[in-house]
Amino acid sequence: MKISKDQIAESNQKEQNNHRVQFEFLEDQLSRKNVHVAELIQKLADFQVAIPSWALGAGGTRFGRFSYYGEPSNLTQKIEDVGIIHMLTRTAGAISLHIPWDVPEDYTAVKELARSLDLKFDAVNSNTFQDQKGSRESYKFGSLSNVSQAVREQAIAHNKEVIGIGEKLGSKSLTVWLADGSSFPGQNNFQTALHHTENSLKEIYKSLPIDWKMFIEYKPYEPNFYSTVIQDWGTSFMLANACGEKAYSLVDLGHHLPNTNIEQIVSTLMWKGKLGGFHFNDSKFGDDDLTVGSIKPYALFLIFNELVYGMENNPQNPDLAWMIDASHNIKDPIEDLIQSLEAIQEAYAKALLVDQVALKLAQQENDVTQCQEILQGAYRTDVRSLIQMARVQKGGAIHPLKAYRELAIRKKLIEERGKHTIATGL
Ligand code: LRH
Ligand code: MN
């Protein structure tokens, strides 16, 4: 299933005039504030977010899973679905694979398909939180932290195998998230578990190709409910430093206890040059993996404000890996991902409108009210026509979701794949 440029052009035809009027109005407003509109649009157009291969089917919980029909049932169909999202939005230029959920059968074919859809392979993700059929050791009581050396070695070997798969695909980073932890006091010796984890990560780090990065993802709880070995940014930061300069912390927005100031964590990690990337999503309570910007859009804006500041002032921090990590329990996965991409672009565009010089000045004068006015002035700007212009300049749809529905893509996917295909993943 592919979408053609002509189909996009036809869908844009109807939206063109309205878009142009809104854009010219905003362009005039911003130019009078000395905003370099063309520069800003270029930054939006260059901003590419990786789509997780495990979020293209219907997600579920222990209480149930409701299929969405026409789901991708193999890696080829998953890449095609990311191709559809990228054709419409022009901001989803990469796919992130999870191993063993997405082990390629034919590397040449998979790479050729991705290239034809203008897609790259972003970080590869290891999986030592589920036991695989026929595996010798079990991860029931942990993987890299396990008291059993045999289990740790199996988990280390798996991560090295994942690096090998990523190398063949042209990926340049490995993401390690561990479910390791305990559900009852006394179950684990915290120091032993952390020591094993640090040594195991160092072992994996030795296998990283020279131009690769290793992202260490933290999470406070689930599936363990008393302790998690890599529970917070501080532990991830400590382990990344212990491993070396190619190791970084990865911030999954859903992996924070309620009311955590995530933008401050982002600022701190960038200052220390140890922020590797993001898993974007939103949440009300726990690791809900909801649509980005659907619950706390202002919090996302504040995070991007720190990112924009860091990208301008922290050359010690490398380019960041941008990725969505969401699960779609009741919405069409493709529609949900399109909405998430829109929310990310919106937060970034608004953050780029923050007058950082004026803000620094107001901070110097402790003019708290003015600081808030500067931030909220940017946040209250309707930037949608800027994002649309960035898409149109790259051949995308002015309204991706509208185009997706008008072109009846889901209906065509169901005709092509049937109603009973199930995507591997969460
Ligand atoms: C853990 C996590 C991690 C992935 C998994 C699918 O909650 O965020 O990034 O491995 O989801
Ligand atoms: Mn994640």
CSV table of C-alpha atoms and ligand atoms in Angstrom, one decimal:
chain,number,residue,atom,x,y,z
A,1,MET,CA,0.0,0.0,0.0
A,2,LYS,CA,1.6,3.2,-1.2
A,3,ILE,CA,0.3,6.8,-1.4
A,4,SER,CA,1.3,8.8,-4.5
A,5,LYS,CA,2.4,12.4,-4.7
A,6,ASP,CA,-0.6,13.1,-7.0
A,7,GLN,CA,-3.0,11.8,-4.3
A,8,ILE,CA,-1.4,14.2,-1.9
A,9,ALA,CA,-1.5,17.1,-4.4
A,10,GLU,CA,-5.2,16.4,-5.0
A,11,SER,CA,-6.0,16.4,-1.3
A,12,ASN,CA,-4.0,19.7,-0.8
A,13,GLN,CA,-5.9,21.4,-3.7
A,14,LYS,CA,-9.0,21.9,-1.5
A,15,GLU,CA,-7.0,23.2,1.5
A,16,GLN,CA,-4.5,25.4,-0.4
A,17,ASN,CA,-6.3,28.8,-0.1
A,18,ASN,CA,-7.2,28.5,3.5
A,19,HIS,CA,-3.7,27.4,4.4
A,20,ARG,CA,-2.1,30.3,2.4
A,21,VAL,CA,-4.3,32.9,4.1
A,22,GLN,CA,-3.4,31.7,7.6
A,23,PHE,CA,0.2,31.3,6.7
A,24,GLU,CA,0.6,34.8,5.3
A,25,PHE,CA,-1.2,36.3,8.3
A,26,LEU,CA,1.2,34.5,10.7
A,27,GLU,CA,4.3,35.2,8.6
A,28,ASP,CA,3.5,38.9,8.7
A,29,GLN,CA,3.0,38.8,12.5
A,30,LEU,CA,6.2,37.0,13.1
A,31,SER,CA,8.3,39.0,10.6
A,32,ARG,CA,7.4,42.1,12.5
A,33,LYS,CA,8.8,40.5,15.6
A,34,ASN,CA,12.1,39.8,13.6
A,35,VAL,CA,11.4,36.0,13.6
A,36,HIS,CA,13.2,34.3,10.6
A,37,VAL,CA,10.2,32.4,9.4
A,38,ALA,CA,12.0,30.6,6.5
A,39,GLU,CA,14.7,29.4,9.0
A,40,LEU,CA,12.0,28.2,11.4
A,41,ILE,CA,10.2,26.3,8.7
A,42,GLN,CA,13.5,24.7,7.6
A,43,LYS,CA,14.1,23.5,11.2
A,44,LEU,CA,10.6,22.0,11.3
A,45,ALA,CA,11.1,20.3,7.9
A,46,ASP,CA,14.4,18.8,9.0
A,47,PHE,CA,12.9,17.5,12.3
A,48,GLN,CA,12.4,13.7,11.7
A,49,VAL,CA,10.9,11.4,14.3
A,50,ALA,CA,11.3,7.7,14.3
A,51,ILE,CA,8.2,5.5,14.4
A,52,PRO,CA,8.4,2.4,16.7
A,53,SER,CA,7.8,-0.8,14.8
A,54,TRP,CA,5.8,-2.1,17.8
A,55,ALA,CA,3.2,0.6,17.6
A,56,LEU,CA,1.7,-0.1,14.2
A,57,GLY,CA,-0.9,-2.6,15.5
A,58,ALA,CA,-3.5,-2.3,18.2
A,59,GLY,CA,-1.9,-2.3,21.6
A,60,GLY,CA,-3.6,-3.8,24.6
A,61,THR,CA,-3.5,-4.3,28.3
A,62,ARG,CA,-3.9,-7.3,30.6
A,63,PHE,CA,-7.6,-6.6,30.5
A,64,GLY,CA,-7.9,-6.9,26.8
A,65,ARG,CA,-6.8,-6.1,23.3
A,66,PHE,CA,-9.2,-4.9,20.5
A,67,SER,CA,-7.8,-5.4,17.0
A,68,TYR,CA,-7.9,-2.6,14.5
A,69,TYR,CA,-8.1,-4.7,11.3
A,70,GLY,CA,-5.7,-4.4,8.5
A,71,GLU,CA,-2.8,-4.5,11.0
A,72,PRO,CA,0.7,-5.2,9.6
A,73,SER,CA,1.6,-8.8,10.2
A,74,ASN,CA,5.2,-8.7,9.1
A,75,LEU,CA,8.2,-6.3,9.0
A,76,THR,CA,7.6,-5.4,5.3
A,77,GLN,CA,4.0,-4.3,6.1
A,78,LYS,CA,5.2,-2.3,9.1
A,79,ILE,CA,7.7,-0.4,7.0
A,80,GLU,CA,4.9,0.2,4.4
A,81,ASP,CA,2.8,1.7,7.2
A,82,VAL,CA,5.6,4.0,8.3
A,83,GLY,CA,5.9,4.9,4.6
A,84,ILE,CA,2.3,5.9,4.6
A,85,ILE,CA,2.7,8.1,7.7
A,86,HIS,CA,5.9,9.7,6.2
A,87,MET,CA,4.3,10.3,2.8
A,88,LEU,CA,1.5,12.3,4.5
A,89,THR,CA,3.5,14.1,7.2
A,90,ARG,CA,7.1,14.2,5.8
A,91,THR,CA,8.3,14.1,9.4
A,92,ALA,CA,8.5,10.4,10.1
A,93,GLY,CA,11.6,9.5,8.2
A,94,ALA,CA,12.8,6.6,10.3
A,95,ILE,CA,11.6,3.3,11.9
A,96,SER,CA,12.9,1.8,15.1
A,97,LEU,CA,12.9,-2.0,15.3
A,98,HIS,CA,12.5,-4.1,18.4
A,99,ILE,CA,14.3,-7.5,18.4
A,100,PRO,CA,13.1,-10.2,18.3
A,101,TRP,CA,9.7,-8.8,17.4
A,102,ASP,CA,11.1,-7.6,14.0
A,103,VAL,CA,14.0,-9.7,12.9
A,104,PRO,CA,14.5,-9.1,9.1
A,105,GLU,CA,14.3,-12.2,6.9
A,106,ASP,CA,15.7,-10.5,3.8
A,107,TYR,CA,18.0,-7.6,4.7
A,108,THR,CA,18.5,-6.5,1.1
A,109,ALA,CA,14.7,-6.4,0.4
A,110,VAL,CA,13.9,-4.6,3.7
A,111,LYS,CA,16.6,-2.0,3.1
A,112,GLU,CA,15.5,-1.4,-0.5
A,113,LEU,CA,11.9,-1.0,0.6
A,114,ALA,CA,12.9,1.5,3.3
A,115,ARG,CA,15.1,3.4,0.9
A,116,SER,CA,12.2,3.5,-1.7
A,117,LEU,CA,10.0,5.1,1.0
A,118,ASP,CA,12.7,7.6,2.1
A,119,LEU,CA,13.0,5.8,5.5
A,120,LYS,CA,16.1,5.2,7.7
A,121,PHE,CA,16.6,2.6,10.4
A,122,ASP,CA,16.8,4.4,13.8
A,123,ALA,CA,17.8,2.9,17.1
A,124,VAL,CA,17.4,-0.9,17.5
A,125,ASN,CA,15.8,-2.1,20.7
A,126,SER,CA,16.9,-5.2,22.6
A,127,ASN,CA,14.3,-7.3,24.6
A,128,THR,CA,15.4,-9.0,27.7
A,129,PHE,CA,12.0,-8.5,29.4
A,130,GLN,CA,10.4,-11.6,27.7
A,131,ASP,CA,11.5,-15.2,27.4
A,132,GLN,CA,11.9,-16.4,23.8
A,133,LYS,CA,10.8,-19.9,22.8
A,134,GLY,CA,13.7,-22.3,23.3
A,135,SER,CA,15.8,-19.9,25.2
A,136,ARG,CA,18.0,-21.7,27.7
A,137,GLU,CA,17.8,-19.1,30.6
A,138,SER,CA,14.7,-17.2,31.8
A,139,TYR,CA,14.5,-13.5,32.5
A,140,LYS,CA,11.7,-14.0,35.1
A,141,PHE,CA,14.0,-12.6,37.8
A,142,GLY,CA,15.9,-10.1,35.6
A,143,SER,CA,18.4,-10.1,32.8
A,144,LEU,CA,21.5,-7.9,33.0
A,145,SER,CA,21.1,-7.7,36.8
A,146,ASN,CA,20.2,-11.3,37.4
A,147,VAL,CA,22.0,-13.2,40.2
A,148,SER,CA,22.7,-15.9,37.7
A,149,GLN,CA,25.8,-15.3,35.6
A,150,ALA,CA,24.4,-17.6,32.9
A,151,VAL,CA,21.3,-15.4,32.6
A,152,ARG,CA,23.4,-12.2,32.5
A,153,GLU,CA,25.6,-13.7,29.7
A,154,GLN,CA,22.5,-14.7,27.7
A,155,ALA,CA,21.2,-11.2,28.0
A,156,ILE,CA,24.6,-9.7,27.0
A,157,ALA,CA,24.8,-12.0,24.0
A,158,HIS,CA,21.3,-10.9,22.9
A,159,ASN,CA,22.3,-7.2,23.0
A,160,LYS,CA,25.4,-8.0,20.9
A,161,GLU,CA,23.2,-9.9,18.4
A,162,VAL,CA,20.9,-6.9,18.2
A,163,ILE,CA,23.8,-4.6,17.5
A,164,GLY,CA,24.8,-7.0,14.7
A,165,ILE,CA,21.3,-6.8,13.2
A,166,GLY,CA,21.3,-3.0,13.4
A,167,GLU,CA,24.7,-2.8,11.7
A,168,LYS,CA,23.3,-4.8,8.7
A,169,LEU,CA,20.4,-2.3,8.5
A,170,GLY,CA,22.5,0.9,8.8
A,171,SER,CA,21.2,1.7,12.3
A,172,LYS,CA,23.6,3.7,14.5
A,173,SER,CA,22.3,3.2,18.0
A,174,LEU,CA,21.1,0.6,20.6
A,175,THR,CA,18.4,1.3,23.1
A,176,VAL,CA,18.5,-0.8,26.3
A,177,TRP,CA,15.4,-0.8,28.5
A,178,LEU,CA,15.4,-3.3,31.4
A,179,ALA,CA,12.3,-4.5,33.2
A,180,ASP,CA,14.8,-5.8,35.9
A,181,GLY,CA,13.8,-5.1,39.5
A,182,SER,CA,11.7,-6.6,42.3
A,183,SER,CA,8.1,-6.7,43.4
A,184,PHE,CA,8.7,-7.3,47.1
A,185,PRO,CA,11.0,-5.9,49.8
A,186,GLY,CA,13.9,-8.2,50.4
A,187,GLN,CA,13.6,-9.9,47.0
A,188,ASN,CA,16.7,-8.1,45.6
A,189,ASN,CA,20.0,-6.8,47.0
A,190,PHE,CA,19.9,-3.4,45.4
A,191,GLN,CA,23.7,-3.0,45.2
A,192,THR,CA,24.3,-6.5,43.7
A,193,ALA,CA,21.6,-5.9,41.1
A,194,LEU,CA,23.1,-2.5,40.1
A,195,HIS,CA,26.6,-3.8,40.1
A,196,HIS,CA,25.7,-6.7,37.8
A,197,THR,CA,23.8,-4.3,35.6
A,198,GLU,CA,26.7,-1.9,35.3
A,199,ASN,CA,29.2,-4.7,34.5
A,200,SER,CA,26.8,-6.2,31.9
A,201,LEU,CA,26.2,-2.8,30.2
A,202,LYS,CA,30.0,-2.3,30.1
A,203,GLU,CA,30.3,-5.7,28.4
A,204,ILE,CA,27.7,-4.7,25.8
A,205,TYR,CA,29.3,-1.3,25.4
A,206,LYS,CA,32.6,-3.0,24.3
A,207,SER,CA,30.7,-4.4,21.3
A,208,LEU,CA,29.4,-1.0,20.1
A,209,PRO,CA,30.8,0.0,16.7
A,210,ILE,CA,33.0,3.2,16.9
A,211,ASP,CA,30.2,5.5,15.4
A,212,TRP,CA,27.3,4.0,17.5
A,213,LYS,CA,25.5,5.2,20.6
A,214,MET,CA,24.0,3.3,23.4
A,215,PHE,CA,20.8,4.7,25.0
A,216,ILE,CA,20.0,3.7,28.6
A,217,GLU,CA,16.3,4.1,29.2
A,218,TYR,CA,15.1,4.4,32.8
A,219,LYS,CA,11.6,3.7,34.3
A,220,PRO,CA,10.4,3.9,37.9
A,221,TYR,CA,8.1,0.8,37.9
A,222,GLU,CA,6.2,-1.8,35.8
A,223,PRO,CA,6.5,-4.7,35.3
A,224,ASN,CA,8.1,-4.8,38.7
A,225,PHE,CA,6.2,-2.9,41.4
A,226,TYR,CA,8.6,-2.5,44.3
A,227,SER,CA,11.9,-1.6,42.7
A,228,THR,CA,13.4,-1.1,39.2
A,229,VAL,CA,17.2,-1.4,38.8
A,230,ILE,CA,17.4,1.6,36.3
A,231,GLN,CA,14.6,3.5,38.0
A,232,ASP,CA,15.4,7.2,37.3
A,233,TRP,CA,17.5,9.6,35.2
A,234,GLY,CA,20.2,9.7,37.9
A,235,THR,CA,20.8,5.9,37.7
A,236,SER,CA,20.7,6.0,33.9
A,237,PHE,CA,23.2,9.0,33.9
A,238,MET,CA,25.5,7.2,36.4
A,239,LEU,CA,25.5,4.0,34.2
A,240,ALA,CA,26.1,6.0,31.0
A,241,ASN,CA,29.1,7.7,32.6
A,242,ALA,CA,30.3,4.3,33.9
A,243,CYS,CA,30.2,2.9,30.3
A,244,GLY,CA,31.8,5.7,28.4
A,245,GLU,CA,31.3,8.6,26.0
A,246,LYS,CA,29.1,6.7,23.5
A,247,ALA,CA,26.5,5.9,26.3
A,248,TYR,CA,23.6,8.3,27.0
A,249,SER,CA,20.4,8.6,28.9
A,250,LEU,CA,17.1,8.1,27.1
A,251,VAL,CA,14.0,10.0,28.3
A,252,ASP,CA,10.7,8.2,27.8
A,253,LEU,CA,8.1,10.9,28.9
A,254,GLY,CA,5.9,8.2,30.5
A,255,HIS,CA,8.6,6.9,32.7
A,256,HIS,CA,8.3,9.6,35.5
A,257,LEU,CA,6.4,9.6,38.8
A,258,PRO,CA,3.5,12.1,38.8
A,259,ASN,CA,4.5,15.8,38.7
A,260,THR,CA,8.1,15.1,38.0
A,261,ASN,CA,9.7,18.2,36.4
A,262,ILE,CA,10.9,16.4,33.2
A,263,GLU,CA,12.1,19.7,31.5
A,264,GLN,CA,14.6,20.1,34.4
A,265,ILE,CA,15.9,16.6,33.9
A,266,VAL,CA,16.2,17.3,30.1
A,267,SER,CA,18.1,20.6,30.9
A,268,THR,CA,20.5,18.8,33.4
A,269,LEU,CA,21.3,15.9,31.0
A,270,MET,CA,21.9,18.3,28.1
A,271,TRP,CA,24.2,20.5,30.3
A,272,LYS,CA,26.2,17.3,31.1
A,273,GLY,CA,26.2,16.2,27.5
A,274,LYS,CA,24.5,13.0,28.3
A,275,LEU,CA,21.0,13.3,26.8
A,276,GLY,CA,20.7,10.8,24.0
A,277,GLY,CA,17.1,11.0,22.9
A,278,PHE,CA,13.4,10.7,23.6
A,279,HIS,CA,10.5,8.3,23.6
A,280,PHE,CA,7.6,10.7,23.1
A,281,ASN,CA,4.1,9.9,24.4
A,282,ASP,CA,1.7,11.3,27.0
A,283,SER,CA,0.2,10.0,30.2
A,284,LYS,CA,-2.3,10.9,33.0
A,285,PHE,CA,-1.2,8.3,35.6
A,286,GLY,CA,1.5,5.8,34.7
A,287,ASP,CA,3.3,4.6,31.6
A,288,ASP,CA,0.1,5.1,29.7
A,289,ASP,CA,1.7,5.5,26.3
A,290,LEU,CA,-1.0,7.8,25.1
A,291,THR,CA,-1.0,10.2,22.1
A,292,VAL,CA,1.7,12.8,22.4
A,293,GLY,CA,0.3,16.2,23.6
A,294,SER,CA,-3.1,14.6,24.4
A,295,ILE,CA,-3.0,15.1,28.2
A,296,LYS,CA,-0.2,17.7,29.0
A,297,PRO,CA,0.6,19.8,25.9
A,298,TYR,CA,2.0,22.7,27.9
A,299,ALA,CA,4.5,20.3,29.7
A,300,LEU,CA,5.6,19.1,26.2
A,301,PHE,CA,6.1,22.7,25.2
A,302,LEU,CA,8.2,23.4,28.3
A,303,ILE,CA,10.4,20.3,27.5
A,304,PHE,CA,11.0,21.6,24.0
A,305,ASN,CA,11.8,25.1,25.4
A,306,GLU,CA,14.7,23.4,27.3
A,307,LEU,CA,15.6,21.4,24.2
A,308,VAL,CA,15.8,24.5,22.0
A,309,TYR,CA,17.9,26.3,24.7
A,310,GLY,CA,20.2,23.2,24.9
A,311,MET,CA,20.5,22.8,21.2
A,312,GLU,CA,21.7,26.5,21.0
A,313,ASN,CA,23.9,26.5,24.1
A,314,ASN,CA,25.1,22.9,24.7
A,315,PRO,CA,27.5,21.9,21.9
A,316,GLN,CA,28.7,19.2,24.4
A,317,ASN,CA,25.5,17.3,23.8
A,318,PRO,CA,25.2,15.4,20.6
A,319,ASP,CA,22.3,15.5,18.1
A,320,LEU,CA,19.3,13.9,19.7
A,321,ALA,CA,17.3,10.8,18.7
A,322,TRP,CA,13.7,11.6,18.4
A,323,MET,CA,11.2,8.7,18.6
A,324,ILE,CA,7.6,8.0,19.5
A,325,ASP,CA,6.9,5.2,21.9
A,326,ALA,CA,3.1,4.8,22.2
A,327,SER,CA,0.5,2.1,22.3
A,328,HIS,CA,-2.8,2.4,20.6
A,329,ASN,CA,-5.6,0.5,22.5
A,330,ILE,CA,-8.6,2.2,21.0
A,331,LYS,CA,-7.5,4.4,18.1
A,332,ASP,CA,-6.3,3.6,14.6
A,333,PRO,CA,-2.5,3.3,15.1
A,334,ILE,CA,-1.7,5.4,12.0
A,335,GLU,CA,-4.1,8.2,12.9
A,336,ASP,CA,-2.8,8.2,16.5
A,337,LEU,CA,0.8,8.4,15.2
A,338,ILE,CA,-0.1,11.3,12.8
A,339,GLN,CA,-1.7,13.2,15.8
A,340,SER,CA,1.5,12.5,17.9
A,341,LEU,CA,3.7,13.9,15.1
A,342,GLU,CA,1.6,17.0,14.8
A,343,ALA,CA,1.8,17.6,18.6
A,344,ILE,CA,5.6,17.2,18.6
A,345,GLN,CA,6.0,19.6,15.6
A,346,GLU,CA,3.6,22.1,17.4
A,347,ALA,CA,5.6,22.0,20.7
A,348,TYR,CA,8.9,22.4,18.8
A,349,ALA,CA,7.5,25.3,16.6
A,350,LYS,CA,6.2,27.2,19.7
A,351,ALA,CA,9.5,26.6,21.6
A,352,LEU,CA,11.4,28.1,18.6
A,353,LEU,CA,9.2,31.2,19.0
A,354,VAL,CA,10.4,31.8,22.5
A,355,ASP,CA,12.6,35.0,22.6
A,356,GLN,CA,15.5,33.4,24.5
A,357,VAL,CA,17.4,36.7,24.7
A,358,ALA,CA,14.4,38.5,26.2
A,359,LEU,CA,13.8,35.6,28.5
A,360,LYS,CA,17.4,35.6,29.7
A,361,LEU,CA,17.2,39.3,30.4
A,362,ALA,CA,13.9,39.0,32.4
A,363,GLN,CA,15.5,36.1,34.4
A,364,GLN,CA,18.6,38.3,35.1
A,365,GLU,CA,16.2,40.9,36.5
A,366,ASN,CA,14.1,38.3,38.4
A,367,ASP,CA,11.1,39.7,36.5
A,368,VAL,CA,9.1,36.5,37.1
A,369,THR,CA,5.9,37.9,35.5
A,370,GLN,CA,7.7,38.9,32.3
A,371,CYS,CA,9.4,35.4,32.1
A,372,GLN,CA,6.0,33.8,32.1
A,373,GLU,CA,4.6,36.3,29.6
A,374,ILE,CA,7.5,35.5,27.2
A,375,LEU,CA,6.9,31.7,27.5
A,376,GLN,CA,3.2,31.8,27.2
A,377,GLY,CA,3.2,34.4,24.4
A,378,ALA,CA,5.0,31.8,22.3
A,379,TYR,CA,2.8,29.0,23.6
A,380,ARG,CA,-0.4,30.9,22.7
A,381,THR,CA,0.8,31.3,19.0
A,382,ASP,CA,-1.2,29.2,16.5
A,383,VAL,CA,1.7,27.7,14.6
A,384,ARG,CA,-0.3,25.2,12.6
A,385,SER,CA,0.2,27.0,9.2
A,386,LEU,CA,4.0,27.0,9.8
A,387,ILE,CA,3.9,23.2,10.3
A,388,GLN,CA,1.7,22.8,7.2
A,389,MET,CA,4.2,24.9,5.2
A,390,ALA,CA,7.1,22.8,6.3
A,391,ARG,CA,5.1,19.7,5.2
A,392,VAL,CA,4.0,21.1,1.9
A,393,GLN,CA,7.6,22.2,1.0
A,394,LYS,CA,8.5,18.5,1.3
A,395,GLY,CA,5.6,17.2,-0.7
A,396,GLY,CA,3.4,16.3,2.3
A,397,ALA,CA,-0.3,16.9,3.1
A,398,ILE,CA,-1.6,20.1,4.5
A,399,HIS,CA,-3.9,18.0,6.7
A,400,PRO,CA,-2.4,14.5,6.9
A,401,LEU,CA,-5.3,13.0,9.0
A,402,LYS,CA,-8.0,14.4,6.7
A,403,ALA,CA,-6.0,13.1,3.6
A,404,TYR,CA,-5.6,9.7,5.3
A,405,ARG,CA,-9.4,9.5,5.8
A,406,GLU,CA,-10.4,10.9,2.4
A,407,LEU,CA,-8.1,8.4,0.7
A,408,ALA,CA,-9.7,5.6,2.8
A,409,ILE,CA,-6.3,4.1,3.6
A,410,ARG,CA,-7.5,1.9,6.5
A,411,LYS,CA,-10.3,0.5,4.3
A,412,LYS,CA,-7.7,-0.3,1.6
A,413,LEU,CA,-5.4,-1.9,4.2
A,414,ILE,CA,-8.2,-4.1,5.4
A,415,GLU,CA,-9.0,-5.1,1.8
A,416,GLU,CA,-5.3,-5.9,1.2
A,417,ARG,CA,-4.6,-7.6,4.6
A,418,GLY,CA,-7.9,-8.9,5.8
A,419,LYS,CA,-9.4,-8.5,9.3
A,420,HIS,CA,-7.4,-10.9,11.3
A,421,THR,CA,-3.8,-9.9,10.9
A,422,ILE,CA,-2.0,-9.2,14.2
A,423,ALA,CA,1.1,-7.1,14.5
A,424,THR,CA,4.0,-8.3,16.7
A,425,GLY,CA,4.8,-6.0,19.6
A,426,LEU,CA,3.1,-4.8,22.7
B,1,LRH,C1,9.2,0.2,28.3
B,1,LRH,C2,9.3,0.9,26.9
B,1,LRH,C3,10.6,0.6,26.2
B,1,LRH,C4,10.3,-0.4,25.1
B,1,LRH,C5,8.9,-0.9,25.4
B,1,LRH,C6,8.2,-1.3,24.2
B,1,LRH,O1,8.0,0.7,28.9
B,1,LRH,O2,9.0,2.2,27.0
B,1,LRH,O3,11.0,1.7,25.5
B,1,LRH,O4,11.2,-1.4,24.9
B,1,LRH,O5,8.3,0.2,26.1
B,2,MN,MN,10.1,3.7,25.8
